Tab-separated table of C-alpha atoms in Angstrom:
chain	number	residue	atom	x	y	z
A	1	MET	CA	18.145	-42.307	23.611
A	2	ARG	CA	15.163	-42.881	26.184
A	3	VAL	CA	17.685	-43.410	28.589
A	4	ILE	CA	19.324	-39.944	27.951
A	5	ILE	CA	15.341	-38.625	28.426
A	6	THR	CA	14.658	-40.459	31.285
A	7	LEU	CA	17.615	-39.213	33.126
A	8	LEU	CA	17.445	-35.897	32.297
A	9	LEU	CA	13.668	-35.915	33.704
A	10	LEU	CA	15.114	-37.150	36.910
A	11	VAL	CA	17.836	-35.386	37.034
A	12	PHE	CA	17.104	-32.073	36.001
A	13	PRO	CA	14.143	-31.341	38.315
A	14	VAL	CA	16.660	-31.351	40.966
A	15	ALA	CA	19.189	-29.282	39.522
A	16	LEU	CA	17.141	-27.063	39.604
A	17	MET	CA	15.555	-27.287	43.336
A	18	SER	CA	18.970	-27.045	44.439
A	19	GLN	CA	19.839	-23.273	42.002
A	20	THR	CA	19.660	-20.113	44.402
A	21	LYS	CA	16.674	-17.823	43.296
A	22	SER	CA	19.135	-14.982	42.259
A	23	ARG	CA	20.912	-17.738	40.119
A	24	VAL	CA	17.341	-18.984	38.905
A	25	ARG	CA	16.425	-15.318	38.101
A	26	LYS	CA	19.493	-14.341	36.122
A	27	SER	CA	19.169	-17.430	34.362
A	28	THR	CA	15.196	-15.776	33.013
A	29	ASP	CA	17.256	-12.571	32.544
A	30	PHE	CA	19.568	-13.970	29.414
A	31	LEU	CA	17.803	-17.391	28.430
A	32	PHE	CA	13.179	-15.189	27.872
A	33	SER	CA	15.255	-14.387	24.513
A	34	THR	CA	16.041	-17.772	23.497
A	35	PRO	CA	12.739	-18.972	21.373
A	36	ILE	CA	12.373	-15.671	20.046
A	37	ALA	CA	16.031	-16.343	18.472
A	38	ALA	CA	16.029	-19.128	17.461
A	39	GLY	CA	13.295	-18.222	15.622
A	40	ILE	CA	14.636	-15.760	13.679
A	41	THR	CA	17.297	-17.319	13.736
A	42	THR	CA	15.709	-20.721	11.821
A	43	ALA	CA	14.126	-17.930	9.243
A	44	LEU	CA	17.010	-17.083	8.514
A	45	ILE	CA	19.199	-19.581	7.819
A	46	LYS	CA	16.148	-21.195	5.682
A	47	LYS	CA	15.026	-18.283	3.479
A	48	ASP	CA	12.072	-17.848	5.514
A	49	TYR	CA	10.940	-14.212	5.373
A	50	VAL	CA	7.267	-14.625	5.363
A	51	GLY	CA	8.087	-16.315	8.291
A	52	LEU	CA	10.499	-13.472	10.050
A	53	LYS	CA	7.515	-11.137	9.540
A	54	GLN	CA	4.976	-12.934	11.550
A	55	LEU	CA	7.594	-13.733	13.960
A	56	VAL	CA	7.714	-9.856	13.881
A	57	PHE	CA	3.978	-9.590	13.655
A	58	SER	CA	3.114	-12.085	16.734
A	59	THR	CA	6.039	-10.309	18.888
A	60	GLY	CA	4.971	-6.635	18.478
A	61	THR	CA	1.789	-8.109	19.007
A	62	ALA	CA	2.410	-9.844	22.555
A	63	ILE	CA	4.945	-6.863	23.883
A	64	VAL	CA	2.040	-4.045	23.154
A	65	THR	CA	-0.225	-6.309	24.558
A	66	ASN	CA	1.738	-6.658	27.815
A	67	TYR	CA	3.359	-3.017	27.529
A	68	ALA	CA	-0.908	-1.934	28.262
A	69	LEU	CA	-2.128	-4.296	30.810
A	70	GLU	CA	1.199	-3.604	32.730
A	71	LEU	CA	0.511	0.424	33.368
A	72	SER	CA	-3.548	-0.393	33.763
A	73	VAL	CA	-3.028	-3.236	36.200
A	74	LYS	CA	-0.226	-1.468	38.032
A	75	LYS	CA	0.153	-4.944	40.129
A	76	VAL	CA	3.215	-5.106	42.990
A	77	ARG	CA	6.046	-7.575	42.549
A	78	PRO	CA	5.856	-9.983	45.209
A	79	ASP	CA	9.316	-9.226	46.499
A	80	HIS	CA	8.023	-5.459	46.124
A	81	THR	CA	10.425	-4.243	43.818
A	82	GLY	CA	8.424	-2.208	41.726
A	83	LYS	CA	4.275	-2.135	40.134
A	84	HIS	CA	4.787	-4.064	36.640
A	85	ALA	CA	4.122	-7.857	37.310
A	86	PHE	CA	1.155	-8.610	35.063
A	87	PRO	CA	1.836	-9.940	32.893
A	88	SER	CA	5.316	-11.540	32.526
A	89	THR	CA	6.951	-9.772	30.202
A	90	HIS	CA	9.656	-12.321	30.405
A	91	THR	CA	7.282	-15.656	30.182
A	92	LEU	CA	4.989	-13.281	27.593
A	93	ILE	CA	8.374	-13.148	25.061
A	94	ALA	CA	9.529	-16.849	25.747
A	95	PHE	CA	6.114	-18.425	25.042
A	96	THR	CA	5.544	-15.670	21.791
A	97	GLY	CA	8.490	-17.189	19.907
A	98	ALA	CA	7.822	-21.049	20.923
A	99	GLU	CA	5.113	-20.629	20.012
A	100	TYR	CA	6.038	-19.450	16.424
A	101	VAL	CA	8.703	-21.941	15.965
A	102	GLN	CA	6.344	-24.872	17.185
A	103	ARG	CA	4.087	-23.812	14.609
A	104	ARG	CA	6.187	-22.589	11.880
A	105	TYR	CA	8.486	-25.276	11.838
A	106	GLY	CA	6.810	-27.983	14.345
A	107	TRP	CA	7.175	-29.762	16.593
A	108	LYS	CA	11.110	-30.898	16.311
A	109	TRP	CA	12.041	-27.642	16.710
A	110	GLY	CA	9.194	-26.652	19.267
A	111	LEU	CA	9.870	-28.761	22.349
A	112	PRO	CA	12.702	-27.416	23.165
A	113	ALA	CA	11.771	-24.362	23.052
A	114	PHE	CA	8.648	-24.935	25.314
A	115	PHE	CA	10.596	-26.651	27.825
A	116	VAL	CA	13.588	-23.632	28.119
A	117	SER	CA	10.061	-21.136	28.200
A	118	SER	CA	8.701	-23.691	31.229
A	119	TYR	CA	12.351	-22.876	32.671
A	120	VAL	CA	11.957	-19.136	32.056
A	121	ALA	CA	7.904	-19.300	33.741
A	122	TRP	CA	9.083	-21.222	36.641
A	123	GLY	CA	11.813	-19.441	37.113
A	124	ARG	CA	9.948	-15.400	37.416
A	125	VAL	CA	8.286	-17.540	39.786
A	126	ASN	CA	11.051	-18.829	41.957
A	127	ALA	CA	12.844	-15.643	41.998
A	128	GLU	CA	9.548	-14.268	43.285
A	129	LYS	CA	9.745	-11.635	40.872
A	130	HIS	CA	6.267	-12.595	39.138
A	131	ASP	CA	2.969	-15.332	40.961
A	132	TRP	CA	1.755	-17.943	38.979
A	133	TRP	CA	-0.682	-16.156	37.437
A	134	ASP	CA	1.892	-13.325	36.323
A	135	VAL	CA	3.534	-16.295	33.956
A	136	ALA	CA	-0.105	-17.675	32.847
A	137	ALA	CA	-1.498	-14.151	31.401
A	138	GLY	CA	2.615	-14.274	30.212
A	139	ALA	CA	2.216	-17.411	28.538
A	140	ALA	CA	-1.270	-17.480	27.182
A	141	ILE	CA	-0.725	-13.532	25.417
A	142	GLY	CA	2.455	-14.959	23.648
A	143	ILE	CA	1.004	-18.250	22.720
A	144	GLY	CA	-1.971	-16.248	21.512
A	145	ALA	CA	-0.262	-12.837	19.684
A	146	SER	CA	1.901	-16.036	17.017
A	147	TYR	CA	-0.997	-18.685	17.024
A	148	ALA	CA	-3.219	-15.049	15.565
A	149	PHE	CA	0.013	-14.130	13.242
A	150	THR	CA	2.303	-17.643	12.359
A	151	LYS	CA	0.744	-19.946	10.163
A	152	PRO	CA	2.565	-22.881	9.384
A	153	LEU	CA	5.823	-23.922	7.000
A	154	LYS	CA	4.225	-26.023	3.913
A	155	ASN	CA	7.321	-27.941	3.059
A	156	ALA	CA	5.136	-31.402	1.026
A	157	ASN	CA	7.116	-32.932	-1.032
A	158	ILE	CA	5.438	-35.548	-3.674
A	159	THR	CA	6.673	-37.381	-5.852
A	160	ILE	CA	5.009	-40.126	-8.705
A	161	VAL	CA	7.653	-42.819	-10.038
A	162	PRO	CA	5.969	-45.461	-12.859
A	163	ALA	CA	6.732	-49.164	-11.046
A	164	HIS	CA	6.044	-52.983	-12.680
A	165	LYS	CA	2.927	-52.564	-12.098
A	166	GLY	CA	1.410	-49.137	-11.405
A	167	VAL	CA	2.879	-46.154	-10.061
A	168	VAL	CA	4.549	-45.373	-6.204
A	169	ILE	CA	3.282	-42.329	-4.746
A	170	THR	CA	4.908	-40.462	-1.939
A	171	ALA	CA	4.779	-37.517	-0.194
A	172	THR	CA	6.480	-36.137	2.858
A	173	PHE	CA	4.690	-32.911	4.784
């Protein structure tokens, strides 16, 4: 497993750099919603309707904040295609989903979501749709909104079993 992770860390950056800006932009247009989709899917599979409600509040808060800032700041994009560059909506949505998944279900689920979100942030800058502070603000707003509304899922399981010299207590969290 370590060999696979090491190879990915060495090969993946080279693969990223060899993409055209158009291809990077198209991939971020698709991938930005995957952390949110993962959160919705996981909540539905686990029948975690409380968590699903937390995701809706997190996403709603992040999007309202995003559009309020875009309308008031009116920053021009680096490629001059519009006046709504600050903050990055793609990055905001990706990091809202990633923080929700990580906070609700743990790092086992959150790490891949943050990996995808980081790629989206890098891709938006690489494709000249945003400057680095646009994606940093989007990430901060998304993470902040999810952190404010999302509570970790408690899956504590404690077992007490009589043993030869007392009891054995096992706990899983």
